[in-house]
PDB file of C-alpha atoms in Angstrom:
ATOM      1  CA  UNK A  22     184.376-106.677 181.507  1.00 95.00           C
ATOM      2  CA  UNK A  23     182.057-107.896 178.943  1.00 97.00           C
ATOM      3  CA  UNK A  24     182.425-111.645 177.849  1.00 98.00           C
ATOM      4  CA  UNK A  25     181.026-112.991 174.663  1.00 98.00           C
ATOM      5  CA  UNK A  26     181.266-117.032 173.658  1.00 98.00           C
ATOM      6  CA  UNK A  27     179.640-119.332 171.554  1.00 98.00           C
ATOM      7  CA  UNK A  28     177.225-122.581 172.847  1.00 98.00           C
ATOM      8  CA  UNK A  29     178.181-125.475 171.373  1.00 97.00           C
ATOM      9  CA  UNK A  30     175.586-125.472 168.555  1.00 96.00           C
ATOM     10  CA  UNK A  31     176.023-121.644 167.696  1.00 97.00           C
ATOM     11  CA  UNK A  32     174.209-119.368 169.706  1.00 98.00           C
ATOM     12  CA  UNK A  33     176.267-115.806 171.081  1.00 98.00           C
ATOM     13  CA  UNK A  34     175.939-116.014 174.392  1.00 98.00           C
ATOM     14  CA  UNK A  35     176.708-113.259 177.244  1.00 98.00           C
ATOM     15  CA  UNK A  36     178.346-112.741 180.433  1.00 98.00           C
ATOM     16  CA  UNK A  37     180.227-110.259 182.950  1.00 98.00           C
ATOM     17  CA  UNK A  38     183.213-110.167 184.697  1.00 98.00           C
ATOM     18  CA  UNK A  39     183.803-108.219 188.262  1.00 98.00           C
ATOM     19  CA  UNK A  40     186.373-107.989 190.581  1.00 97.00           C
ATOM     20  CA  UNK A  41     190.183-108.548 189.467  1.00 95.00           C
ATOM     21  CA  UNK A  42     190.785-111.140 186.053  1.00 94.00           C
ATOM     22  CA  UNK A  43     194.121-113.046 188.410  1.00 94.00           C
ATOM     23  CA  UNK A  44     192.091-113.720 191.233  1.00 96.00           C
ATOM     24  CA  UNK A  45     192.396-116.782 192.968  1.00 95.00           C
ATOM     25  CA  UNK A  46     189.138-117.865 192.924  1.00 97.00           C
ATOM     26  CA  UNK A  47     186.429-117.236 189.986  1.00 98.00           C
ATOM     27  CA  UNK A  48     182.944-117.729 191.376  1.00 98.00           C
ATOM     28  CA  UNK A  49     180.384-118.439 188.580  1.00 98.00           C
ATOM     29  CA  UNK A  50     177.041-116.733 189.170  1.00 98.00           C
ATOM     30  CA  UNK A  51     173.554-118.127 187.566  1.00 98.00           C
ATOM     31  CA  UNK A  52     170.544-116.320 187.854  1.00 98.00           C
ATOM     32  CA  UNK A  53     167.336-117.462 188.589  1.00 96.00           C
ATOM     33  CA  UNK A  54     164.234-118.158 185.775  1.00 94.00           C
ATOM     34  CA  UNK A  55     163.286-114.521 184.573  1.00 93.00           C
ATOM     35  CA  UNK A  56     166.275-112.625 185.484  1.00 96.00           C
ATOM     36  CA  UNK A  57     169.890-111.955 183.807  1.00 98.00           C
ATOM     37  CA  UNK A  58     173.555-111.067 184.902  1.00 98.00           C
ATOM     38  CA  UNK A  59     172.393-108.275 187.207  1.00 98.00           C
ATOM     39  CA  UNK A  60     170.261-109.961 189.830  1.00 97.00           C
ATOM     40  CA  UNK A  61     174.241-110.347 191.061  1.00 98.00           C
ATOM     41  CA  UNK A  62     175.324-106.858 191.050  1.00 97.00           C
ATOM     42  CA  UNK A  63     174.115-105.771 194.479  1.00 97.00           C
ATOM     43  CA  UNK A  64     175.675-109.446 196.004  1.00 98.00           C
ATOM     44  CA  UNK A  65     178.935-108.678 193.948  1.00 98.00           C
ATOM     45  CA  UNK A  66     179.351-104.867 195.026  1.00 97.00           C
ATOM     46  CA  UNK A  67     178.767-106.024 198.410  1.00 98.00           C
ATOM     47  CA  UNK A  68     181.173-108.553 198.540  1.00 98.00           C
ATOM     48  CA  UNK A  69     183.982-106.322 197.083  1.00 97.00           C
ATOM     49  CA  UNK A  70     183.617-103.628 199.516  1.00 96.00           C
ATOM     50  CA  UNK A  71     184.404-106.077 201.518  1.00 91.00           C
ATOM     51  CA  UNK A  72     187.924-106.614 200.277  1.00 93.00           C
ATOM     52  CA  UNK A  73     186.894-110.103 198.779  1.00 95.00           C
ATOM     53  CA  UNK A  74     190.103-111.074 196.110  1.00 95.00           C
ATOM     54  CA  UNK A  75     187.458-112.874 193.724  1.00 97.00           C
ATOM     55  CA  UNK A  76     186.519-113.031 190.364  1.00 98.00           C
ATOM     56  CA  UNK A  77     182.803-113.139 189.600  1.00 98.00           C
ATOM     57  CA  UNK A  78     181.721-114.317 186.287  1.00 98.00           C
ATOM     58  CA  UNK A  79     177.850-113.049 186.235  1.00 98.00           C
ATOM     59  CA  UNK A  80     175.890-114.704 183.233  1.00 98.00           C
ATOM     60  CA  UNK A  81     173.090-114.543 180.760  1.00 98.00           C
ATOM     61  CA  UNK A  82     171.718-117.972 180.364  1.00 98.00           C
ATOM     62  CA  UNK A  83     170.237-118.607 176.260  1.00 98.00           C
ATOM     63  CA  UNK A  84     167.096-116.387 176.152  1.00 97.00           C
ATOM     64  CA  UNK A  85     167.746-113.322 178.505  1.00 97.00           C
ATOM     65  CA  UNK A  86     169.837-110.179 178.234  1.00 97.00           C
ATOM     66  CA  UNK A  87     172.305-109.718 176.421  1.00 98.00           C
ATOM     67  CA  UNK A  88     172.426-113.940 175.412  1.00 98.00           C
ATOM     68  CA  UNK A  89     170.868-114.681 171.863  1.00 98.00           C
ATOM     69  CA  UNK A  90     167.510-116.220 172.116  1.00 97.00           C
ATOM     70  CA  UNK A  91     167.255-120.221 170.930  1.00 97.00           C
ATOM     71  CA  UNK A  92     164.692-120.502 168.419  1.00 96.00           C
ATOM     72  CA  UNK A  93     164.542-124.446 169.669  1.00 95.00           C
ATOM     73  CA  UNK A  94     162.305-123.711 172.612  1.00 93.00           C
ATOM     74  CA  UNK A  95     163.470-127.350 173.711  1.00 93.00           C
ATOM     75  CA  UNK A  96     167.020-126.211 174.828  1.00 95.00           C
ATOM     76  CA  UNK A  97     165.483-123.640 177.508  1.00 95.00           C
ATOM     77  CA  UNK A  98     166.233-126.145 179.979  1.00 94.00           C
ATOM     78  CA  UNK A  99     169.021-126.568 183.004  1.00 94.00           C
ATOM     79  CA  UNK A 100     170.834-129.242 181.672  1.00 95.00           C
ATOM     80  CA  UNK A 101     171.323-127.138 178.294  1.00 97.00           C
ATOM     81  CA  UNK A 102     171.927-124.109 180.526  1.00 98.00           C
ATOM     82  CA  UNK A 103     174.853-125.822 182.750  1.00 98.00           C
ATOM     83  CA  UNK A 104     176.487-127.702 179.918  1.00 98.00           C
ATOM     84  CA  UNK A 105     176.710-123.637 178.566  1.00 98.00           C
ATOM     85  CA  UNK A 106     178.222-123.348 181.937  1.00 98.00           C
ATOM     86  CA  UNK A 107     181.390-125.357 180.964  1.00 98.00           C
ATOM     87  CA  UNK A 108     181.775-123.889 177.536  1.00 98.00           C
ATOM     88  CA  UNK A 109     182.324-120.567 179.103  1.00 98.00           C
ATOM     89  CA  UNK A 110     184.076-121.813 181.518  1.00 98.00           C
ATOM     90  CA  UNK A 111     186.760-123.491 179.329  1.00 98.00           C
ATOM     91  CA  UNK A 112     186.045-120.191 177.439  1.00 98.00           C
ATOM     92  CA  UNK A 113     187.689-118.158 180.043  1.00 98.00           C
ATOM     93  CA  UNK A 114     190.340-120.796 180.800  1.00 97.00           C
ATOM     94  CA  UNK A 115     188.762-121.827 184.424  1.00 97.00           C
ATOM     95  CA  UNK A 116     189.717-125.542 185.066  1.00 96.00           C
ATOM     96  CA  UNK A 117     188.038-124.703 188.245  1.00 96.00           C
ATOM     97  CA  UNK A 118     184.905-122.812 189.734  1.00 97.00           C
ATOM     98  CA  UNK A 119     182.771-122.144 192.691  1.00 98.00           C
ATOM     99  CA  UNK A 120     179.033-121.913 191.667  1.00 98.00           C
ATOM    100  CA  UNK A 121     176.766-119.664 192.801  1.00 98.00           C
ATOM    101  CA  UNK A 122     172.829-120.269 192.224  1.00 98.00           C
ATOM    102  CA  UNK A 123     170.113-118.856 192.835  1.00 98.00           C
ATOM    103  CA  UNK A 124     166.720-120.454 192.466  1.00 96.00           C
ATOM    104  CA  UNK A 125     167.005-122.347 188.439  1.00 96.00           C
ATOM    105  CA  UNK A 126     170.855-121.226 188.799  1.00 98.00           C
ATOM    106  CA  UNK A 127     170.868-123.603 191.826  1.00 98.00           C
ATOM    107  CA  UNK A 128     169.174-126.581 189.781  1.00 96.00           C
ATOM    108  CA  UNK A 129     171.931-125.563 186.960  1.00 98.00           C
ATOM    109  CA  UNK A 130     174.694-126.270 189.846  1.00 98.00           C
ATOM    110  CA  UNK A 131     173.109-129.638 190.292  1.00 98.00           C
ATOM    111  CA  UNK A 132     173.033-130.352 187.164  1.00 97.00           C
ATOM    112  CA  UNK A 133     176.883-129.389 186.958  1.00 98.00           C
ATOM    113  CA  UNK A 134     178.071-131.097 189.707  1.00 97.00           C
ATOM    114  CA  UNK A 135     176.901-134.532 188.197  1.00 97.00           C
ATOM    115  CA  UNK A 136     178.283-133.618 184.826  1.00 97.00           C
ATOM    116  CA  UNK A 137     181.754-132.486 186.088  1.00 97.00           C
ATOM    117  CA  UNK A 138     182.473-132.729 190.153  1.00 97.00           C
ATOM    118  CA  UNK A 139     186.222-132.454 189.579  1.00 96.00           C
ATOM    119  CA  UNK A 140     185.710-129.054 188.218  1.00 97.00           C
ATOM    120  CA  UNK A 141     183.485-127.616 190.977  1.00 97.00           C
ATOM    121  CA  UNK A 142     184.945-126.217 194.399  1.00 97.00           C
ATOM    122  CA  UNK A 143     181.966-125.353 196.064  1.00 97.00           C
ATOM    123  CA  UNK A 144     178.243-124.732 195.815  1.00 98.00           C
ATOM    124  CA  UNK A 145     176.091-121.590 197.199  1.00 98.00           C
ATOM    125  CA  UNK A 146     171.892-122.522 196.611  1.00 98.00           C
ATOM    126  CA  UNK A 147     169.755-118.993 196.990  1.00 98.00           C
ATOM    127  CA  UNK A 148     166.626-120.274 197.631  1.00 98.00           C
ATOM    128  CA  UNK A 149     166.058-123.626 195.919  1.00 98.00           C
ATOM    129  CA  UNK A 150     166.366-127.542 196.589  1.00 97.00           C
ATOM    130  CA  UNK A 151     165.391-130.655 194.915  1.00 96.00           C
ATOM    131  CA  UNK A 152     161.852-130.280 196.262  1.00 94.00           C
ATOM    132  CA  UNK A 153     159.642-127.225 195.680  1.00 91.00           C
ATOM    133  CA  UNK A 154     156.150-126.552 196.833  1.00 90.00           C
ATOM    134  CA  UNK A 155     153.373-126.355 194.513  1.00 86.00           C
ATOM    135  CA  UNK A 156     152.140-122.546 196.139  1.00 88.00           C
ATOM    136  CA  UNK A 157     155.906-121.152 194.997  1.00 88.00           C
ATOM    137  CA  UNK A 158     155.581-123.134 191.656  1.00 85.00           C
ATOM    138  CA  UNK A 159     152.046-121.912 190.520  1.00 83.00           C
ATOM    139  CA  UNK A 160     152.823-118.417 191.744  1.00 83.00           C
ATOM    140  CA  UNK A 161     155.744-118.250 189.159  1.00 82.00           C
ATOM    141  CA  UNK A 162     153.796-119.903 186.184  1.00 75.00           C
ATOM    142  CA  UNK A 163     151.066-117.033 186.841  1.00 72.00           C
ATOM    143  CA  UNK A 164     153.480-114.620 185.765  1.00 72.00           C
ATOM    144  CA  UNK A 165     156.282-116.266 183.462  1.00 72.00           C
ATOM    145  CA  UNK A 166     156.001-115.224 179.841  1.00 59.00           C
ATOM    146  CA  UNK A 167     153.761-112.208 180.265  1.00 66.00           C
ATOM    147  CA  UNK A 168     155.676-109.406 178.285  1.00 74.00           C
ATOM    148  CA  UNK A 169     152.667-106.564 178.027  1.00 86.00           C
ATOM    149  CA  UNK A 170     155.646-103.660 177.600  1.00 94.00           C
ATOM    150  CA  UNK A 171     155.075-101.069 180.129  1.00 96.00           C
ATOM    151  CA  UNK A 172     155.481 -96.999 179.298  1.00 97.00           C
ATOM    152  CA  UNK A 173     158.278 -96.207 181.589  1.00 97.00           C
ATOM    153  CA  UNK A 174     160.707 -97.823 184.235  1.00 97.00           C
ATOM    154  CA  UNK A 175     158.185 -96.455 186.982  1.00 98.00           C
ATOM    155  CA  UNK A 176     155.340 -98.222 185.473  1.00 97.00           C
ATOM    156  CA  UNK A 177     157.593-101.583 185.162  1.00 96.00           C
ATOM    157  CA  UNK A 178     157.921-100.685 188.768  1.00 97.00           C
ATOM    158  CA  UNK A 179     154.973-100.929 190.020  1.00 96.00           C
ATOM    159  CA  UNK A 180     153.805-103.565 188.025  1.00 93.00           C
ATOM    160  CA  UNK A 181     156.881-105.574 189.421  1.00 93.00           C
ATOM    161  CA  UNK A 182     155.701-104.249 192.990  1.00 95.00           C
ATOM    162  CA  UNK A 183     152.546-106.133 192.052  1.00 92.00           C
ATOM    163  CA  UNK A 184     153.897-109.513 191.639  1.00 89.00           C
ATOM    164  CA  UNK A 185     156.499-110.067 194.027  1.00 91.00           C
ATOM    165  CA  UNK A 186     155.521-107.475 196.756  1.00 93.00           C
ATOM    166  CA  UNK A 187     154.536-110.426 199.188  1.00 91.00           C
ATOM    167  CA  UNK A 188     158.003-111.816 198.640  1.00 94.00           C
ATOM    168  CA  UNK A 189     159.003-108.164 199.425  1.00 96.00           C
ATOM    169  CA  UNK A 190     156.921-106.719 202.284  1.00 96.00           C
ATOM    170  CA  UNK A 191     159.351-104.008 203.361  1.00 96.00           C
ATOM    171  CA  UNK A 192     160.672-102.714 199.567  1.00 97.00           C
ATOM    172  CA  UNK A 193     160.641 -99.173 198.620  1.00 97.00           C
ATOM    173  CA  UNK A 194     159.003 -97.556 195.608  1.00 97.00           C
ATOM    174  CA  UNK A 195     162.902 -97.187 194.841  1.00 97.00           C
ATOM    175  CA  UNK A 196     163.470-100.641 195.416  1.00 97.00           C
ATOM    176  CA  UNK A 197     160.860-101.655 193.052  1.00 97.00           C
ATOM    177  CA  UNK A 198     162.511 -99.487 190.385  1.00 98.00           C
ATOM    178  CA  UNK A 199     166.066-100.599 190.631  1.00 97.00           C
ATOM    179  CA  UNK A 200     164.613-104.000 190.357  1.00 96.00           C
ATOM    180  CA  UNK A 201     162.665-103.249 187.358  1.00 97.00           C
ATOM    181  CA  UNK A 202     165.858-101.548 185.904  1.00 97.00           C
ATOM    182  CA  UNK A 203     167.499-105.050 186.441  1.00 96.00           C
ATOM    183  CA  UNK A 204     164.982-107.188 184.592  1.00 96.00           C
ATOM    184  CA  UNK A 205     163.443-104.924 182.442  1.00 96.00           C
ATOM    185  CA  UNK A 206     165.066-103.367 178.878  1.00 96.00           C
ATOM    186  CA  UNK A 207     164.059-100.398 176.987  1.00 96.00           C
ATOM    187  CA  UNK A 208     162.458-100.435 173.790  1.00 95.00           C
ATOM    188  CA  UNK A 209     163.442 -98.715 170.582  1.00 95.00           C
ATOM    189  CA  UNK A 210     159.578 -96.608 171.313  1.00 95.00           C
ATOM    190  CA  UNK A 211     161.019 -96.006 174.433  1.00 94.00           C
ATOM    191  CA  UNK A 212     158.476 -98.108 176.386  1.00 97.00           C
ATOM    192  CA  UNK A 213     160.405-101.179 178.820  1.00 97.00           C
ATOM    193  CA  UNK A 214     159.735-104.759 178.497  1.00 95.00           C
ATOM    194  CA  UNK A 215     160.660-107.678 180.358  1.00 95.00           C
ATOM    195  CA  UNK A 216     164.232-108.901 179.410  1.00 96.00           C
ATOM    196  CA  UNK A 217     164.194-112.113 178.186  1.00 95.00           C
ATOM    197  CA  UNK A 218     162.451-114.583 175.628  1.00 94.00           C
ATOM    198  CA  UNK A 219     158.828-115.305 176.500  1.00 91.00           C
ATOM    199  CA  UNK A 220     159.338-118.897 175.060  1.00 91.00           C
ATOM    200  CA  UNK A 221     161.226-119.828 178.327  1.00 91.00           C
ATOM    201  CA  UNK A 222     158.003-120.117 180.028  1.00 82.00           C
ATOM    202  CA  UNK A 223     158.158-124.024 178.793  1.00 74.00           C
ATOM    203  CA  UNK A 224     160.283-124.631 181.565  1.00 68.00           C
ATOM    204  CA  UNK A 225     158.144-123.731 184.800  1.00 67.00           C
ATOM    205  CA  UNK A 226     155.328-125.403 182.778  1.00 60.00           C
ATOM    206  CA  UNK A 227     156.639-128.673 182.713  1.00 61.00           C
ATOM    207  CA  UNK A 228     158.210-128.585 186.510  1.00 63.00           C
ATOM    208  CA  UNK A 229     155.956-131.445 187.566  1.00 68.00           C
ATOM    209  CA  UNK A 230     156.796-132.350 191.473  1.00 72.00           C
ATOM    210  CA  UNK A 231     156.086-136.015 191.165  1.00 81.00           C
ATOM    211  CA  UNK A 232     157.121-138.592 193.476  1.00 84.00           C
ATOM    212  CA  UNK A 233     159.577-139.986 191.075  1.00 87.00           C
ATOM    213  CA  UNK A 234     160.978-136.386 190.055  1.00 87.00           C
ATOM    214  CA  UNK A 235     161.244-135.797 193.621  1.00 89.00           C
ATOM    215  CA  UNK A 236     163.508-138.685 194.356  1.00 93.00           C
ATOM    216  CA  UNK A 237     165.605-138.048 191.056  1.00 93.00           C
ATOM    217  CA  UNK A 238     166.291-134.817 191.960  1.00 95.00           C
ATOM    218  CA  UNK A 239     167.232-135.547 195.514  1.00 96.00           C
ATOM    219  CA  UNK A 240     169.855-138.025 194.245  1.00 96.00           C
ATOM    220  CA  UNK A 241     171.011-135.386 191.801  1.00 96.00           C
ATOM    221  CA  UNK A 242     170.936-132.795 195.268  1.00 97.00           C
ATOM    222  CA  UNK A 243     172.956-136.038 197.151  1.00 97.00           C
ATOM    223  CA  UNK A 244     175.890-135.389 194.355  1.00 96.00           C
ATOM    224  CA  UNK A 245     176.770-131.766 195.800  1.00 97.00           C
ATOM    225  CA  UNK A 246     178.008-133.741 199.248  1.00 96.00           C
ATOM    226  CA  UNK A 247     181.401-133.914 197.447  1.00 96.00           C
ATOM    227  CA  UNK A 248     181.864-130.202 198.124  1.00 97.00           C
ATOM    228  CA  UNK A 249     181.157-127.520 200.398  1.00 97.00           C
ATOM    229  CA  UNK A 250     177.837-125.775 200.910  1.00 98.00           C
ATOM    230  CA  UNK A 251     176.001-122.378 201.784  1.00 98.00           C
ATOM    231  CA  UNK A 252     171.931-122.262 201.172  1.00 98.00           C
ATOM    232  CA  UNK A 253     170.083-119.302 201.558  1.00 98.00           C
ATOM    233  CA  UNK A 254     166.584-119.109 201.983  1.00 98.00           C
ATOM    234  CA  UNK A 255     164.039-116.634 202.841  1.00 98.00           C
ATOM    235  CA  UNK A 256     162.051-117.088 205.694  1.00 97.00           C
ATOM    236  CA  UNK A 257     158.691-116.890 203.744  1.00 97.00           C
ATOM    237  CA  UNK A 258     159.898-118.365 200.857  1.00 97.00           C
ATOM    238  CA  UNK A 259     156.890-120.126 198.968  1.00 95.00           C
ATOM    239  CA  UNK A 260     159.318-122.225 197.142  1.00 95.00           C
ATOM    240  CA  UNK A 261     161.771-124.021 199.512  1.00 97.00           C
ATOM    241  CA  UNK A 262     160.431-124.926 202.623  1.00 97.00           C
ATOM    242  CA  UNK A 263     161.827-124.491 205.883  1.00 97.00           C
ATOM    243  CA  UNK A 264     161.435-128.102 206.412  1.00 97.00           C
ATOM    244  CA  UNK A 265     163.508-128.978 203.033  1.00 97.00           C
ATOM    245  CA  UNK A 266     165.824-126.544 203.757  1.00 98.00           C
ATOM    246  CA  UNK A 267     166.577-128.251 206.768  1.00 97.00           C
ATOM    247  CA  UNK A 268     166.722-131.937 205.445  1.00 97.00           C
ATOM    248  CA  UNK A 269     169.251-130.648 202.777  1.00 98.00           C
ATOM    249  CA  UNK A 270     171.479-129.597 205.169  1.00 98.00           C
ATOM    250  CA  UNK A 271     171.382-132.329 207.280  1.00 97.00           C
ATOM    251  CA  UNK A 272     171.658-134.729 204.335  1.00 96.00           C
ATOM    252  CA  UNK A 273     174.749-132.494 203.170  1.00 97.00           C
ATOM    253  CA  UNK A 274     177.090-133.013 205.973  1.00 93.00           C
ATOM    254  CA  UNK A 275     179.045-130.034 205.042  1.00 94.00           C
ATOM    255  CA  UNK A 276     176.687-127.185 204.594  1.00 97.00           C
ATOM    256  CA  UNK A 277     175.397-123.982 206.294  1.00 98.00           C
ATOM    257  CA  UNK A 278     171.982-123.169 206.173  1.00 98.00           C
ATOM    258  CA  UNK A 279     171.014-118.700 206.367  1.00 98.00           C
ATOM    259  CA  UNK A 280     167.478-117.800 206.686  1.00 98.00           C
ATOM    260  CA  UNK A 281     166.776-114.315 205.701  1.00 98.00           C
ATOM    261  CA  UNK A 282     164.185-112.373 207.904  1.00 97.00           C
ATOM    262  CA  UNK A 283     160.975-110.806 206.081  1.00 96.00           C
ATOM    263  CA  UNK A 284     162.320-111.925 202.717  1.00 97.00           C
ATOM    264  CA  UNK A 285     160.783-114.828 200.427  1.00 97.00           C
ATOM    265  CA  UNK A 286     161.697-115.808 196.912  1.00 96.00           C
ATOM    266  CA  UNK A 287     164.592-114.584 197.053  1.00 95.00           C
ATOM    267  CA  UNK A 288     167.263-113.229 198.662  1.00 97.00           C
ATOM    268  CA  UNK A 289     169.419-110.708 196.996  1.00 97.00           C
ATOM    269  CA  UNK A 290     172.190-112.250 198.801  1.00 98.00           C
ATOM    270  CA  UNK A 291     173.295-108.421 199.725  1.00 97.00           C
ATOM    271  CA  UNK A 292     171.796-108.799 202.972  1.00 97.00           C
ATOM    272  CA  UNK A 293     174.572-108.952 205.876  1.00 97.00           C
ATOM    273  CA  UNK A 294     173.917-111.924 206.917  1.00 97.00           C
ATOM    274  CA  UNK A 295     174.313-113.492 203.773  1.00 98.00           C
ATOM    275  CA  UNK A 296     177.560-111.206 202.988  1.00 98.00           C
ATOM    276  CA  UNK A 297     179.019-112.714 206.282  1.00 97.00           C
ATOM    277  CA  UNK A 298     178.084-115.857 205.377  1.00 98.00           C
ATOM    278  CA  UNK A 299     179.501-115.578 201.709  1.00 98.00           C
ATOM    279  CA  UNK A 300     182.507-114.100 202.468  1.00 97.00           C
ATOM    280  CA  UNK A 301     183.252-116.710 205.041  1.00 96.00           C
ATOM    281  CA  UNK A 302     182.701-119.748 202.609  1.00 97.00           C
ATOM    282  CA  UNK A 303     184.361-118.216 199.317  1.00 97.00           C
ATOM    283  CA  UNK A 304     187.652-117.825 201.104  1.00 95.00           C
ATOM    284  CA  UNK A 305     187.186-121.413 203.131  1.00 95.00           C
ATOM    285  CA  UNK A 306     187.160-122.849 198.954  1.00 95.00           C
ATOM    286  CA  UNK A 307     190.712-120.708 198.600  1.00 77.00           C
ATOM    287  CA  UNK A 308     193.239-119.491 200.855  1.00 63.00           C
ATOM    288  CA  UNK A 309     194.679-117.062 199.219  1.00 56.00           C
ATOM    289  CA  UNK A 310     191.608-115.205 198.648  1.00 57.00           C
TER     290      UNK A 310
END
């Protein structure tokens, strides 16, 4: 079901609904920097074949998809992106949510557990923490904001292949073209270009992994103790270490750390570990589910 809301200061924003409206448990899913509602289709299919009674609310944050651009390039941020969060979410009538994050959807659920803990069940990270190494950063600025439109999904496919292929040594050619059909939109010439606003770009720009961002944001990571956890990384992810990924969870004291074999920045969270692993945690967060 397509959902449709306003931001706070005006903009029409998008999301999607899966899996049955009563559920017991709505699971809010935020995607990472470049991509849109459908970097959660393959998790969400997978997790309703496997019988899982929950409702997943899939979104476009400002700038991608189906979500109206902002011409104030300073609101492509996480803080304005989670505090869209809540408007949907009191949108929809949710007093309460699990979130579901992967890599800047994971900083959003940071940002939202600070702004409103008593609305937040529980928290799944895909592949980020409050540190990040510099290799995973730069590789992402090389590429962020570079909309040359491509003739055909097959082009978009290889040129997609061409970026992230070390984060995907064992993809298809059809792999590479059902993830350009998920972050790529056709043009009214009929050639594809990337789906979302080039002007977010700002935001990996000014992701500056100082000392004393690196200790805010592992304060802001400390917050997320108040629920329970499931991070997934890759296991050559260039972004979250395997060291960090390890600290969080001991720091956590309630969390469950699943590396993914031969997969780096990031998981689809389709992968049956990570199905196992999601099932088992969205049903600890609600018993009836």
């Amino acid at each position: 079901m397509d959902i449709r809301y306003r931001s706070k200061d005006g903009l029409e924003l998008y999301a999607k609904s899966y899996g049955a409206e009563n559920a017991p448990l709505t699971a809010l899913c935020m995607h990472g920097l470049t991509r849109n509602h459908k970097d959660f289709e393959p998790m969400i299919d997978a997790l309703l074949a496997e019988g899982l009674n929950v409702r997943f609310i899939a979104v476009d944050v400002r700038g991608r998809c189906n979500s109206e651009s902002d011409q104030n390039v300073e609101n492509y941020t996480p803080a304005v992106y989670a505090d869209d969060m809540f408007t949907l979410l009191d949108h929809l009538g949710v007093e309460k949510a699990a979130l579901i994050g992967t890599s800047m959807g994971g900083i959003m659920s940071m940002f939202m557990m600070s702004m409103a803990p008593q609305r937040i069940l529980g928290v799944v990270l895909n592949d980020i923490g409050p540190e990040l190494e510099q290799a995973g950063l730069d590789r992402i600025s090389g590429y962020v904001g570079g909309n040359e439109p491509k003739e055909n999904y097959e082009a978009a496919a290889r040129a997609v292949a061409d970026v992230q292929k070390a984060a995907f040594p064992n993809y298809t050619f059809d792999d590479w073209l059902a993830f350009a059909k998920r972050t790529y939109r056709e043009r009214p010439d009929g050639k594809v270009e990337l789906d979302y606003d080039p002007a977010i770009a700002r935001t990996i720009g000014e992701v500056k992994p100082t000392p004393e961002i690196k200790q805010a944001m592992w304060a802001l990571y400390a917050q997320l103790s108040a629920v329970p956890l499931l991070l997934v990384r890759g296991d050559i992810s260039d972004l979250l270490s395997a060291e960090n990924a390890e600290r969080m969870i001991t720091e956590h004291g309630n969390g469950e750390l699943v590396t993914v074999s031969q997969i780096g920045h990031t998981p689809l969270l389709n992968e049956p570990d990570v199905v196992t692993a999601l099932t088992k945690h969205l049903k600890s967060l609600e018993p009836n589910v």
